Short mmCIF file of C-alpha atoms and ligand atoms in Angstrom, two decimals:
data_model
loop_
_atom_site.label_atom_id
_atom_site.label_comp_id
_atom_site.label_asym_id
_atom_site.label_seq_id
_atom_site.Cartn_x
_atom_site.Cartn_y
_atom_site.Cartn_z
CA UNK A 1 43.35 32.81 2.75
CA UNK A 2 43.99 29.10 2.64
CA UNK A 3 41.19 26.70 3.55
CA UNK A 4 41.41 25.39 6.97
CA UNK A 5 39.85 21.98 7.92
CA UNK A 6 39.17 20.41 11.09
CA UNK A 7 40.72 17.14 11.20
CA UNK A 8 40.42 15.29 13.93
CA UNK A 9 41.13 17.45 16.60
CA UNK A 10 43.69 19.64 14.55
CA UNK A 11 42.55 23.07 12.29
CA UNK A 12 45.56 23.20 9.77
CA UNK A 13 45.24 24.10 5.93
CA UNK A 14 43.32 21.65 3.95
CA UNK A 15 46.08 21.79 1.45
CA UNK A 16 48.31 19.98 3.77
CA UNK A 17 45.54 17.86 6.01
CA UNK A 18 45.26 14.35 5.44
CA UNK A 19 44.35 10.68 6.89
CA UNK A 20 45.88 7.65 7.35
CA UNK A 21 45.72 5.62 4.14
CA UNK A 22 44.17 2.90 6.87
CA UNK A 23 41.34 5.08 7.63
CA UNK A 24 38.37 2.68 7.17
CA UNK A 25 36.28 5.26 5.82
CA UNK A 26 38.93 5.17 2.63
CA UNK A 27 39.38 1.69 2.50
CA UNK A 28 35.72 0.78 3.31
CA UNK A 29 33.23 3.80 2.63
CA UNK A 30 33.16 3.05 6.52
CA UNK A 31 32.02 6.67 7.32
CA UNK A 32 28.94 9.20 6.85
CA UNK A 33 28.68 12.43 6.65
CA UNK A 34 26.26 15.78 6.77
CA UNK A 35 26.34 19.14 4.14
CA UNK A 36 24.87 21.91 6.18
CA UNK A 37 24.37 25.34 4.01
CA UNK A 38 25.21 28.75 6.08
CA UNK A 39 24.19 31.71 5.81
CA UNK A 40 25.87 35.17 6.55
CA UNK A 41 27.99 33.07 8.28
CA UNK A 42 25.42 30.52 9.99
CA UNK A 43 24.61 26.84 9.98
CA UNK A 44 21.18 26.41 8.78
CA UNK A 45 19.00 23.23 9.69
CA UNK A 46 21.78 22.81 12.47
CA UNK A 47 19.33 20.53 14.43
CA UNK A 48 18.12 18.46 11.80
CA UNK A 49 21.39 17.51 10.51
CA UNK A 50 22.75 16.92 14.01
CA UNK A 51 19.59 14.72 14.40
CA UNK A 52 19.99 12.64 11.21
CA UNK A 53 24.48 12.34 11.91
CA UNK A 54 23.22 10.82 15.30
CA UNK A 55 20.54 8.39 13.51
CA UNK A 56 23.31 7.37 10.23
CA UNK A 57 25.99 7.21 13.48
CA UNK A 58 23.70 4.03 15.19
CA UNK A 59 23.02 2.26 12.50
CA UNK A 60 26.70 1.52 11.72
CA UNK A 61 27.44 1.21 15.58
CA UNK A 62 29.90 4.11 15.66
CA UNK A 63 30.08 6.15 18.76
CA UNK A 64 29.66 9.39 18.40
CA UNK A 65 33.17 11.48 19.02
CA UNK A 66 32.51 14.05 20.55
CA UNK A 67 29.34 15.68 22.76
CA UNK A 68 27.53 17.24 20.12
CA UNK A 69 27.50 20.83 21.93
CA UNK A 70 31.88 20.52 21.55
CA UNK A 71 30.71 19.64 17.60
CA UNK A 72 28.98 22.44 17.15
CA UNK A 73 31.41 24.27 18.72
CA UNK A 74 33.94 23.10 15.88
CA UNK A 75 31.43 23.24 13.21
CA UNK A 76 31.41 26.73 13.86
CA UNK A 77 34.93 27.48 14.29
CA UNK A 78 35.19 25.65 10.74
CA UNK A 79 33.20 28.14 9.28
CA UNK A 80 34.61 30.81 10.91
CA UNK A 81 38.50 30.35 10.41
CA UNK A 82 37.20 30.14 6.79
CA UNK A 83 35.01 33.08 6.51
CA UNK A 84 32.94 31.83 5.27
CA UNK A 85 29.42 34.24 4.61
CA UNK A 86 27.33 32.32 2.38
CA UNK A 87 28.84 28.84 1.71
CA UNK A 88 28.72 24.75 2.74
CA UNK A 89 30.15 22.89 5.26
CA UNK A 90 31.22 19.33 5.00
CA UNK A 91 31.30 16.91 8.35
CA UNK A 92 32.79 13.53 7.74
CA UNK A 93 32.86 10.87 11.06
CA UNK A 94 34.63 7.44 10.14
CA UNK A 95 34.79 4.26 12.54
CA UNK A 96 38.64 5.10 12.29
CA UNK A 97 42.18 4.20 11.55
CA UNK A 98 42.99 0.34 11.63
CA UNK A 99 44.53 -2.70 9.89
CA UNK A 100 42.65 -3.50 7.10
CA UNK A 101 39.67 -6.37 8.00
CA UNK A 102 36.32 -6.30 7.16
CA UNK A 103 35.01 -6.72 10.66
CA UNK A 104 35.05 -3.66 12.84
CA UNK A 105 38.12 -2.99 15.15
CA UNK A 106 37.82 -2.89 18.90
CA UNK A 107 38.63 0.41 20.71
CA UNK A 108 39.46 2.61 17.88
CA UNK A 109 38.80 6.34 18.21
CA UNK A 110 36.30 7.60 15.18
CA UNK A 111 37.63 9.96 13.01
CA UNK A 112 36.13 13.49 12.00
CA UNK A 113 36.89 15.57 8.95
CA UNK A 114 34.97 19.08 8.66
CA UNK A 115 35.67 21.39 5.77
CA UNK A 116 34.16 24.20 4.61
CA UNK A 117 33.67 26.78 0.88
CA UNK A 118 31.85 29.19 0.12
CA UNK A 119 28.75 29.14 -2.31
CA UNK A 120 27.78 32.06 -5.18
CA UNK A 121 24.01 32.73 -3.86
CA UNK A 122 23.99 35.04 -7.25
CA UNK A 123 25.18 32.24 -9.43
CA UNK A 124 22.80 29.71 -7.38
CA UNK A 125 19.88 32.50 -7.76
CA UNK A 126 20.54 32.36 -11.91
CA UNK A 127 20.99 28.41 -12.11
CA UNK A 128 17.92 28.26 -10.50
CA UNK A 129 15.69 30.74 -12.07
CA UNK A 130 16.74 28.60 -15.38
CA UNK A 131 16.34 24.84 -13.66
CA UNK A 132 18.52 22.17 -14.78
CA UNK A 133 17.58 18.70 -16.91
CA UNK A 134 17.07 15.67 -15.32
CA UNK A 135 18.71 12.00 -16.58
CA UNK A 136 16.64 8.87 -15.61
CA UNK A 137 18.95 6.07 -14.12
CA UNK A 138 18.35 2.99 -12.56
CA UNK A 139 18.51 2.85 -9.01
CA UNK A 140 21.68 -0.08 -8.45
CA UNK A 141 22.65 1.12 -5.00
CA UNK A 142 22.28 -0.55 -2.45
CA UNK A 143 18.82 -1.40 -0.06
CA UNK A 144 20.21 1.31 3.11
CA UNK A 145 19.84 4.75 1.32
CA UNK A 146 18.50 6.13 4.66
CA UNK A 147 21.83 5.77 6.09
CA UNK A 148 24.02 8.89 5.13
CA UNK A 149 27.42 7.25 4.00
CA UNK A 150 30.30 8.27 1.97
CA UNK A 151 29.79 5.09 -0.28
CA UNK A 152 28.74 7.29 -3.23
CA UNK A 153 29.63 5.21 -6.44
CA UNK A 154 26.69 4.88 -7.61
CA UNK A 155 25.53 8.21 -7.46
CA UNK A 156 28.85 9.46 -8.65
CA UNK A 157 29.10 7.38 -12.09
CA UNK A 158 25.13 8.29 -12.70
CA UNK A 159 25.60 12.09 -11.78
CA UNK A 160 28.72 11.74 -14.26
CA UNK A 161 26.97 10.31 -16.87
CA UNK A 162 24.19 13.01 -16.40
CA UNK A 163 26.67 15.80 -16.84
CA UNK A 164 27.74 13.52 -19.90
CA UNK A 165 24.40 14.55 -21.46
CA UNK A 166 23.78 18.11 -20.23
CA UNK A 167 21.58 17.40 -17.33
CA UNK A 168 22.09 18.38 -13.86
CA UNK A 169 20.55 15.96 -11.64
CA UNK A 170 19.95 12.39 -11.92
CA UNK A 171 16.55 10.86 -10.98
CA UNK A 172 16.79 7.13 -10.10
CA UNK A 173 14.47 4.70 -10.93
CA UNK A 174 13.67 1.78 -8.97
CA UNK A 175 13.31 -1.75 -10.38
CA UNK A 176 9.50 -1.53 -10.08
CA UNK A 177 9.38 1.70 -12.16
CA UNK A 178 9.04 3.74 -9.09
CA UNK A 179 10.67 7.62 -8.59
CA UNK A 180 13.75 6.63 -5.95
CA UNK A 181 15.16 9.67 -5.46
CA UNK A 182 17.99 12.03 -6.59
CA UNK A 183 21.61 11.81 -7.13
CA UNK A 184 21.93 14.31 -4.41
CA UNK A 185 18.25 15.33 -3.57
CA UNK A 186 14.81 14.17 -3.35
CA UNK A 187 12.60 14.98 -6.26
CA UNK A 188 8.77 16.03 -6.11
CA UNK A 189 6.05 16.44 -8.47
CA UNK A 190 3.33 18.83 -8.98
CA UNK A 191 -0.01 17.27 -10.41
CA UNK A 192 -3.17 19.56 -10.94
CA UNK A 193 -1.74 21.93 -8.03
CA UNK A 194 -0.86 18.62 -5.77
CA UNK A 195 2.59 17.94 -4.92
CA UNK A 196 3.65 14.82 -4.78
CA UNK A 197 7.13 12.98 -3.46
CA UNK A 198 8.00 9.59 -1.94
CA UNK A 199 7.46 8.62 1.52
CA UNK A 200 10.30 7.94 3.65
CA UNK A 201 11.65 4.49 3.44
CA UNK A 202 14.98 2.57 3.15
CA UNK A 203 15.39 3.23 -0.14
CA UNK A 204 15.99 6.71 0.25
CA UNK A 205 17.31 9.51 2.63
CA UNK A 206 15.07 11.78 4.59
CA UNK A 207 16.41 14.95 3.22
CA UNK A 208 16.86 17.68 6.45
CA UNK A 209 15.20 20.35 3.33
CA UNK A 210 12.60 17.89 2.35
CA UNK A 211 11.83 17.42 6.10
CA UNK A 212 11.62 21.44 6.65
CA UNK A 213 9.58 22.04 3.85
CA UNK A 214 6.79 19.88 3.77
CA UNK A 215 5.19 22.00 6.93
CA UNK A 216 5.83 24.51 4.40
CA UNK A 217 4.55 23.46 1.65
CA UNK A 218 0.65 22.78 3.69
CA UNK A 219 0.85 26.07 5.57
CA UNK A 220 0.80 27.28 1.90
CA UNK A 221 -1.92 25.92 1.46
CA UNK A 222 -0.34 23.37 -1.22
CA UNK A 223 -1.83 19.66 -0.89
CA UNK A 224 0.79 17.23 -0.34
CA UNK A 225 0.72 13.46 -0.69
CA UNK A 226 3.88 11.61 0.12
CA UNK A 227 3.64 8.81 -2.01
CA UNK A 228 5.38 6.98 -4.69
CA UNK A 229 5.27 8.24 -8.55
CA UNK A 230 6.51 6.34 -11.83
CA UNK A 231 8.88 8.33 -14.06
CA UNK A 232 6.19 8.53 -16.76
CA UNK A 233 4.27 10.11 -13.85
CA UNK A 234 7.34 12.73 -13.72
CA UNK A 235 7.44 13.72 -17.30
CA UNK A 236 4.03 14.13 -17.71
CA UNK A 237 3.70 16.60 -14.66
CA UNK A 238 3.81 20.15 -14.44
CA UNK A 239 6.36 20.87 -12.32
CA UNK A 240 9.69 18.79 -11.21
CA UNK A 241 11.99 19.89 -8.55
CA UNK A 242 14.87 18.51 -6.12
CA UNK A 243 15.57 19.88 -2.82
CA UNK A 244 18.89 19.46 -1.02
CA UNK A 245 20.91 21.55 1.54
CA UNK A 246 23.39 22.51 -1.79
CA UNK A 247 20.39 22.88 -4.15
CA UNK A 248 18.20 24.38 -2.01
CA UNK A 249 15.03 23.74 -3.88
CA UNK A 250 15.42 23.10 -7.81
CA UNK A 251 13.42 23.52 -10.62
CA UNK A 252 13.73 20.49 -13.27
CA UNK A 253 12.58 21.53 -16.56
CA UNK A 254 13.23 18.27 -18.70
CA UNK A 255 13.84 14.81 -17.43
CA UNK A 256 15.38 12.57 -20.79
CA UNK A 257 14.89 15.36 -23.14
CA UNK A 258 11.66 15.50 -22.59
CA UNK A 259 10.61 18.94 -21.59
CA UNK A 260 8.57 19.61 -18.05
CA UNK A 261 5.33 21.71 -19.16
CA UNK A 262 6.34 24.53 -20.78
CA UNK A 263 9.88 23.95 -20.30
CA UNK A 264 10.68 26.68 -17.78
CA UNK A 265 11.04 26.53 -13.98
CA UNK A 266 7.21 26.37 -12.88
CA UNK A 267 5.91 28.77 -9.95
CA UNK A 268 5.38 26.09 -7.50
CA UNK A 269 9.25 25.17 -7.31
CA UNK A 270 10.09 28.94 -7.29
CA UNK A 271 7.28 29.95 -5.17
CA UNK A 272 8.91 27.50 -2.52
CA UNK A 273 12.57 28.14 -2.88
CA UNK A 274 12.07 31.23 -1.91
CA UNK A 275 9.87 30.25 0.90
CA UNK A 276 12.29 28.06 1.53
CA UNK A 277 15.56 29.92 1.85
CA UNK A 278 13.78 32.66 4.04
CA UNK A 279 13.13 29.57 6.23
CA UNK A 280 16.43 28.59 6.11
CA UNK A 281 18.06 31.79 6.75
CA UNK A 282 15.48 32.07 9.78
CA UNK A 283 16.94 28.42 11.09
CA UNK A 284 20.33 29.89 10.71
CA UNK A 285 19.93 32.60 13.06
CA UNK A 286 20.17 35.42 10.51
N1 PDD B 1 23.30 15.15 -0.55
N2 PDD B 1 19.40 12.17 -1.52
C1 PDD B 1 20.36 12.10 -1.41
C2 PDD B 1 20.87 10.54 -2.10
C3 PDD B 1 21.37 12.99 -1.01
O1 PDD B 1 22.58 12.98 -1.51
C4 PDD B 1 20.74 14.54 -0.55
C5 PDD B 1 21.79 15.80 0.08
C6 PDD B 1 19.50 14.43 -0.44
C7 PDD B 1 18.97 15.56 0.55
O2 PDD B 1 19.30 15.95 1.56
P1 PDD B 1 19.56 17.31 2.07
O3 PDD B 1 18.03 17.99 1.73
O4 PDD B 1 19.84 17.26 4.10
O5 PDD B 1 20.54 18.02 1.74
C8 PDD B 1 18.74 13.53 -1.19
C9 PDD B 1 24.14 16.25 -0.20
C10 PDD B 1 23.84 17.46 -0.09
C11 PDD B 1 25.69 15.84 -1.12
O6 PDD B 1 25.54 14.85 -1.22
O7 PDD B 1 25.93 16.64 -1.26
#
């Protein structure tokens, strides 16, 4: 079955879909994105992602290309046309097409691209049961990582370097030695039963998974502190895990060849993964 994309008002085969070479997303990374997970054909955490999307657009002064209600219809239609049961949806909204000039074009319509693809949840569960290794890297990104822009080159390069070292995620460390976030995830550590994750600043993305996980942590009687920690704190922790719409809750078993705890996924991370998936499925109406 051919994959179908939504591109500026038209549903077409992904293999044939195209955007202009003067799209500012392509030339300047002048665009934002969102990623939803799909459970049983329905998008999870719809509002959380739409709220963050609207904020990202506001921060870049890009007009909403269509009302929220219409966007919802299109997102669901892309899922339906691709017959996705378990999977993910990618949305990108850019400032649009204009002759290359750093300044904002006048009267240009925002461009919208939506794609969807299946995810093998059994394979993901097997991966989570094993956990993944992480590699630390200096956080060389810009000062507005709270905006979910497509300008991801530092993340791409660091994740590629991690892969070359047998690691599945990067842990970014700022100039003060503090962990910011993962290459495409938020990071948490567990020490003496207390979970710590960096508080929200302009240096990290406010993950929707993070947003929804924090109340679940409290509901399950686990103490949580939103405070910074160093890379050494992470290495000395009993557990480390990361969260994102793609990996959900993923245990980290080693950082830079240093094993975390006994080198196996920790009990708190494993329990939170199950609890989070149940909640995400419920949010999707499954
Ligand atoms: N990334 N931090 C960064 C840098 C991210 O790229 C992501 C998600 C997150 C977690 O956000 P959320 O919980 O809303 O997925 C944190 C997406 C999944 C991606 O780039 O593919």
